[in-house]
Tab-separated table of C-alpha atoms in Angstrom:
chain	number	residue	atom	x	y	z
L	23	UNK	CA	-6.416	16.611	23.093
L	24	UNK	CA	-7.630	13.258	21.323
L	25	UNK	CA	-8.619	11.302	23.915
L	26	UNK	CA	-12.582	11.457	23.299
L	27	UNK	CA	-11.105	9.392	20.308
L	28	UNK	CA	-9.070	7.026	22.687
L	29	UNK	CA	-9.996	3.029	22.749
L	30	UNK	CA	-10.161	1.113	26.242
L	31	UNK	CA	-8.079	-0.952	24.512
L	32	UNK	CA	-6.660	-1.769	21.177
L	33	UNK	CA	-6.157	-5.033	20.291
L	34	UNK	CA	-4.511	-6.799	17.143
L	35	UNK	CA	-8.067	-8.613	16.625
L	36	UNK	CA	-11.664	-9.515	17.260
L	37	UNK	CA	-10.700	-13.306	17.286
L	38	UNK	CA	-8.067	-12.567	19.875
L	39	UNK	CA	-10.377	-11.345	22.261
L	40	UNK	CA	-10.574	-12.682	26.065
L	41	UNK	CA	-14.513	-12.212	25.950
L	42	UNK	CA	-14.231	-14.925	29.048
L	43	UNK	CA	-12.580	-12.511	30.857
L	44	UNK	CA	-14.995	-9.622	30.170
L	45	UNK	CA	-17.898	-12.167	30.592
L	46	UNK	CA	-16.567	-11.855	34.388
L	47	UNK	CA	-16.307	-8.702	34.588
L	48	UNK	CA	-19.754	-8.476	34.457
L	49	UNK	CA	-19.848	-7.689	30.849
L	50	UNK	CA	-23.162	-9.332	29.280
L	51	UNK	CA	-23.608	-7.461	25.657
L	52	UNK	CA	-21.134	-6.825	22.664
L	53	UNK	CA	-22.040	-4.238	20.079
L	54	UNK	CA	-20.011	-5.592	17.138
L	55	UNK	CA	-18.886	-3.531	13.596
L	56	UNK	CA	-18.830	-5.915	10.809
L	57	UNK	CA	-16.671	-4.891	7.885
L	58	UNK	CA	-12.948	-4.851	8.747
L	59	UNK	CA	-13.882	-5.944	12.477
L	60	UNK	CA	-15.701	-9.190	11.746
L	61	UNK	CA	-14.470	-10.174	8.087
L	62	UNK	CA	-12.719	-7.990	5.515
L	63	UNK	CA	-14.894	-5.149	3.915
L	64	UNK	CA	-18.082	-6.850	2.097
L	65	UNK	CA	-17.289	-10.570	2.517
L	66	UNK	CA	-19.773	-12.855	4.109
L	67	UNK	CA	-19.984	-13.824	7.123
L	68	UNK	CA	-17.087	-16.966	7.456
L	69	UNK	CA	-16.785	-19.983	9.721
L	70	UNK	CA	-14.494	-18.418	11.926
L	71	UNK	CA	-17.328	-15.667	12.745
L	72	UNK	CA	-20.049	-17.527	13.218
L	73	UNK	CA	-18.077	-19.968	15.486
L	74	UNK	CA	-17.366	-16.806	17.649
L	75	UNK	CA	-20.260	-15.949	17.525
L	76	UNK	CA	-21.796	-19.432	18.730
L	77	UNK	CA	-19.146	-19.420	21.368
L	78	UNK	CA	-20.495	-16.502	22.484
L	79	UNK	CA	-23.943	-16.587	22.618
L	80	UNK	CA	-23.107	-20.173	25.279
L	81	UNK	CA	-21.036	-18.360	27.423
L	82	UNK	CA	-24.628	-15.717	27.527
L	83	UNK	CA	-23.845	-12.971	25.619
L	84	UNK	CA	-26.578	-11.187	23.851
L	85	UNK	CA	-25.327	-9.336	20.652
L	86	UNK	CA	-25.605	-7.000	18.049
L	87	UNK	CA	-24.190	-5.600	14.758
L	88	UNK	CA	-24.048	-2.216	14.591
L	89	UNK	CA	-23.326	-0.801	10.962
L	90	UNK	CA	-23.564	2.450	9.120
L	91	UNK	CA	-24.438	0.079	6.136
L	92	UNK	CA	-27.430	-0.647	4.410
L	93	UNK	CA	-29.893	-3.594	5.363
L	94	UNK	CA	-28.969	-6.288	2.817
L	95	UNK	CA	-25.635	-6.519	3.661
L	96	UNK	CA	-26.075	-6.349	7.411
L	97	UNK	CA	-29.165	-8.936	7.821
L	98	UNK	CA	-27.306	-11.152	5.320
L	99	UNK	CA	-23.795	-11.194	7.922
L	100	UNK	CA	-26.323	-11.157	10.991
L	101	UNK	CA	-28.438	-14.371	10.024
L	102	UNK	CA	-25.517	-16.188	9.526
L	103	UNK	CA	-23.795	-15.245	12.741
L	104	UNK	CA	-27.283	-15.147	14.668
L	105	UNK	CA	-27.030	-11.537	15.726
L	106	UNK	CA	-29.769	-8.998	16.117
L	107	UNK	CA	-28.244	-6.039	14.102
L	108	UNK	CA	-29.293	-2.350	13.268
L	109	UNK	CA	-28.022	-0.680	9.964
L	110	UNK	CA	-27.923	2.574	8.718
L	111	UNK	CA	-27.305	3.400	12.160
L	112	UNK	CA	-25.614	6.676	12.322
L	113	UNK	CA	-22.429	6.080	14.082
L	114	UNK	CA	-20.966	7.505	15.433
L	115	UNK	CA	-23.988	9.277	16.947
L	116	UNK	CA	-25.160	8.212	20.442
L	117	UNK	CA	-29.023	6.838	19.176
L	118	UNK	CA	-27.231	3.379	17.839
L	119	UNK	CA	-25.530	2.304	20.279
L	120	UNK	CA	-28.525	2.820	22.198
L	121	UNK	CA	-31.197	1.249	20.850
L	122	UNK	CA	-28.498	-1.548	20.823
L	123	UNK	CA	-28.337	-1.522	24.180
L	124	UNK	CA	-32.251	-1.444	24.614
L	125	UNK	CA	-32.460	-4.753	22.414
L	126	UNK	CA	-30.222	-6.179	24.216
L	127	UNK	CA	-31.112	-5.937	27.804
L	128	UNK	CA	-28.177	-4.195	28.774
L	129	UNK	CA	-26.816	-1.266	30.288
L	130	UNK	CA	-23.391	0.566	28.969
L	131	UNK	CA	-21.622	-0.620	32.080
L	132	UNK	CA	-22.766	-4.106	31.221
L	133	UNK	CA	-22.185	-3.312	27.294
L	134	UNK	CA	-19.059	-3.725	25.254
L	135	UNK	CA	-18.240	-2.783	21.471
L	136	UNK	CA	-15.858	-3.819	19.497
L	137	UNK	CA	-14.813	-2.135	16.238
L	138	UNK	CA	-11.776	-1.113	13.636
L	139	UNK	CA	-12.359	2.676	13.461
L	140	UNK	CA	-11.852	5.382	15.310
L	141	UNK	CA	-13.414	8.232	14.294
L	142	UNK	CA	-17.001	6.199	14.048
L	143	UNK	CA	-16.867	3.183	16.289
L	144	UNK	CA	-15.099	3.917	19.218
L	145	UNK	CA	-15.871	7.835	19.337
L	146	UNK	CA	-19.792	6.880	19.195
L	147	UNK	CA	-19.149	4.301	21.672
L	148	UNK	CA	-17.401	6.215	24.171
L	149	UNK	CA	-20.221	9.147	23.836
L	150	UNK	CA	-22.666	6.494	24.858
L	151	UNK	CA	-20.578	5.459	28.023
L	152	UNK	CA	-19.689	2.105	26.501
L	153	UNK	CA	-16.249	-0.139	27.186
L	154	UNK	CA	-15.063	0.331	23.312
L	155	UNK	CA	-12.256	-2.362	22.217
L	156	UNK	CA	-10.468	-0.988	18.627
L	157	UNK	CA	-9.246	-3.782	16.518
L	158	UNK	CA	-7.045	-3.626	13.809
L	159	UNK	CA	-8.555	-3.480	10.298
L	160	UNK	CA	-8.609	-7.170	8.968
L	161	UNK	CA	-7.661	-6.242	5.570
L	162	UNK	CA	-6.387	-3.330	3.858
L	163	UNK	CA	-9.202	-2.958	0.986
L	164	UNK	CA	-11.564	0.142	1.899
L	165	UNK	CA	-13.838	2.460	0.600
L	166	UNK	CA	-12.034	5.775	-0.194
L	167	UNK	CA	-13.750	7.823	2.323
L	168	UNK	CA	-11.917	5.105	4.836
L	169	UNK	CA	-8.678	5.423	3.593
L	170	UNK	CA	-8.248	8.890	4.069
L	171	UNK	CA	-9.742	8.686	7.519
L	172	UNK	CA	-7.341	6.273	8.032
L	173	UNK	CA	-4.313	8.739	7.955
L	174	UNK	CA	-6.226	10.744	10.019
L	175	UNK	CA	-6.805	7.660	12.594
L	176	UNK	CA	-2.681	7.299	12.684
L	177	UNK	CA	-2.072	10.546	14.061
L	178	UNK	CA	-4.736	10.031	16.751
L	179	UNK	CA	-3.299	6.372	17.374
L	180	UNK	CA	-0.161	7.796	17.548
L	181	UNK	CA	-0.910	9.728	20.985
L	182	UNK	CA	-2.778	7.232	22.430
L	183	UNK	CA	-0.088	4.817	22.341
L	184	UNK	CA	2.662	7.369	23.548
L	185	UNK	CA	0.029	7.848	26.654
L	186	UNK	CA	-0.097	3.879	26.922
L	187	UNK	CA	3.852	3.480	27.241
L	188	UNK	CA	3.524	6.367	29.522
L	189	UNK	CA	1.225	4.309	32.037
L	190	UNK	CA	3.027	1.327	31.623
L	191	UNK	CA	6.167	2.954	32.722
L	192	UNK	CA	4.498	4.393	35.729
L	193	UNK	CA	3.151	1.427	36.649
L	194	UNK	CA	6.411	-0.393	36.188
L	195	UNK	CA	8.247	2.561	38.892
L	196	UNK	CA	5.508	1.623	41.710
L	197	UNK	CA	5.916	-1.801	41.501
């Protein structure tokens, strides 16, 4: 019922990551969110981000920020991090993710994204075709039209997770 909302995974945080293990997967682009993915909502970008980001762009990743945001707050974050980025882009409507994808060189198979919200980030990312990661907000402070998509997001999350026990349990009776 919600699973065009469903992550590929959902993970406790960007900076826990294995992007190694993605890079070998054949993985080549990453299609960040910024606020509550990256940093909190509105902060700069902050050492810890721009060393991912550094880390990533030597392992040879090409990347983007992706943000329904307006330019000055998402070419401020993306020249500190050395991203290309695209604001105001509409998410979670398909044209964002690609034209991200076309500035980056890469396909969706090749492509991954990595955000905190549901009902934006990983729904527009799984309408384009793309590996979506969902990460758990960084910090609680949100716009208001968040919060209450938040609730929203639980119920959903809620589902998913009952299906992921449900797998894991399955798996666990073949082995």
């Amino acid at each position: 019922m919600f699973s065009a909302f469903y992550p590929d995974e959902y993970l406790d945080s960007t900076y826990k990551i294995d992007f190694e293990a993605f890079y070998k997967r054949g993985m080549r682009g990453i299609i960040f969110d910024v606020d509550n993915t990256l940093v909190p909502h509105g902060a700069p970008a902050d050492k810890r981000a721009a060393e991912l980001f550094d880390k990533l762009h030597r392992m040879g990743y090409r990347t983007m920020l992706l943000s329904n945001n307006k330019e000055p707050r998402v070419k401020s974050f993306a020249e500190k991090v050395g991203a290309d980025y695209l604001y105001k882009a509409g998410k979670p409507k398909r044209g964002g993710y690609l034209r991200a994808m076309e500035r980056m060189g890469t396909k969706a198979e090749s492509t991954l994204f990595v955000g905190d919200q549901l009902f934006t980030d990983v729904w527009g990312a799984k309408r384009s075709n793309i590996y979506a990661v969902l990460v758990k907000p960084i910090h609680p402070k949100e716009e208001i039209q968040i919060v209450l998509k938040r609730y929203l997001e639980r119920i959903v999350l809620y589902f998913y997770q009952r299906r992921e026990r449900r797998r894991q349990q399955k798996r666990r009776k073949v082995l």
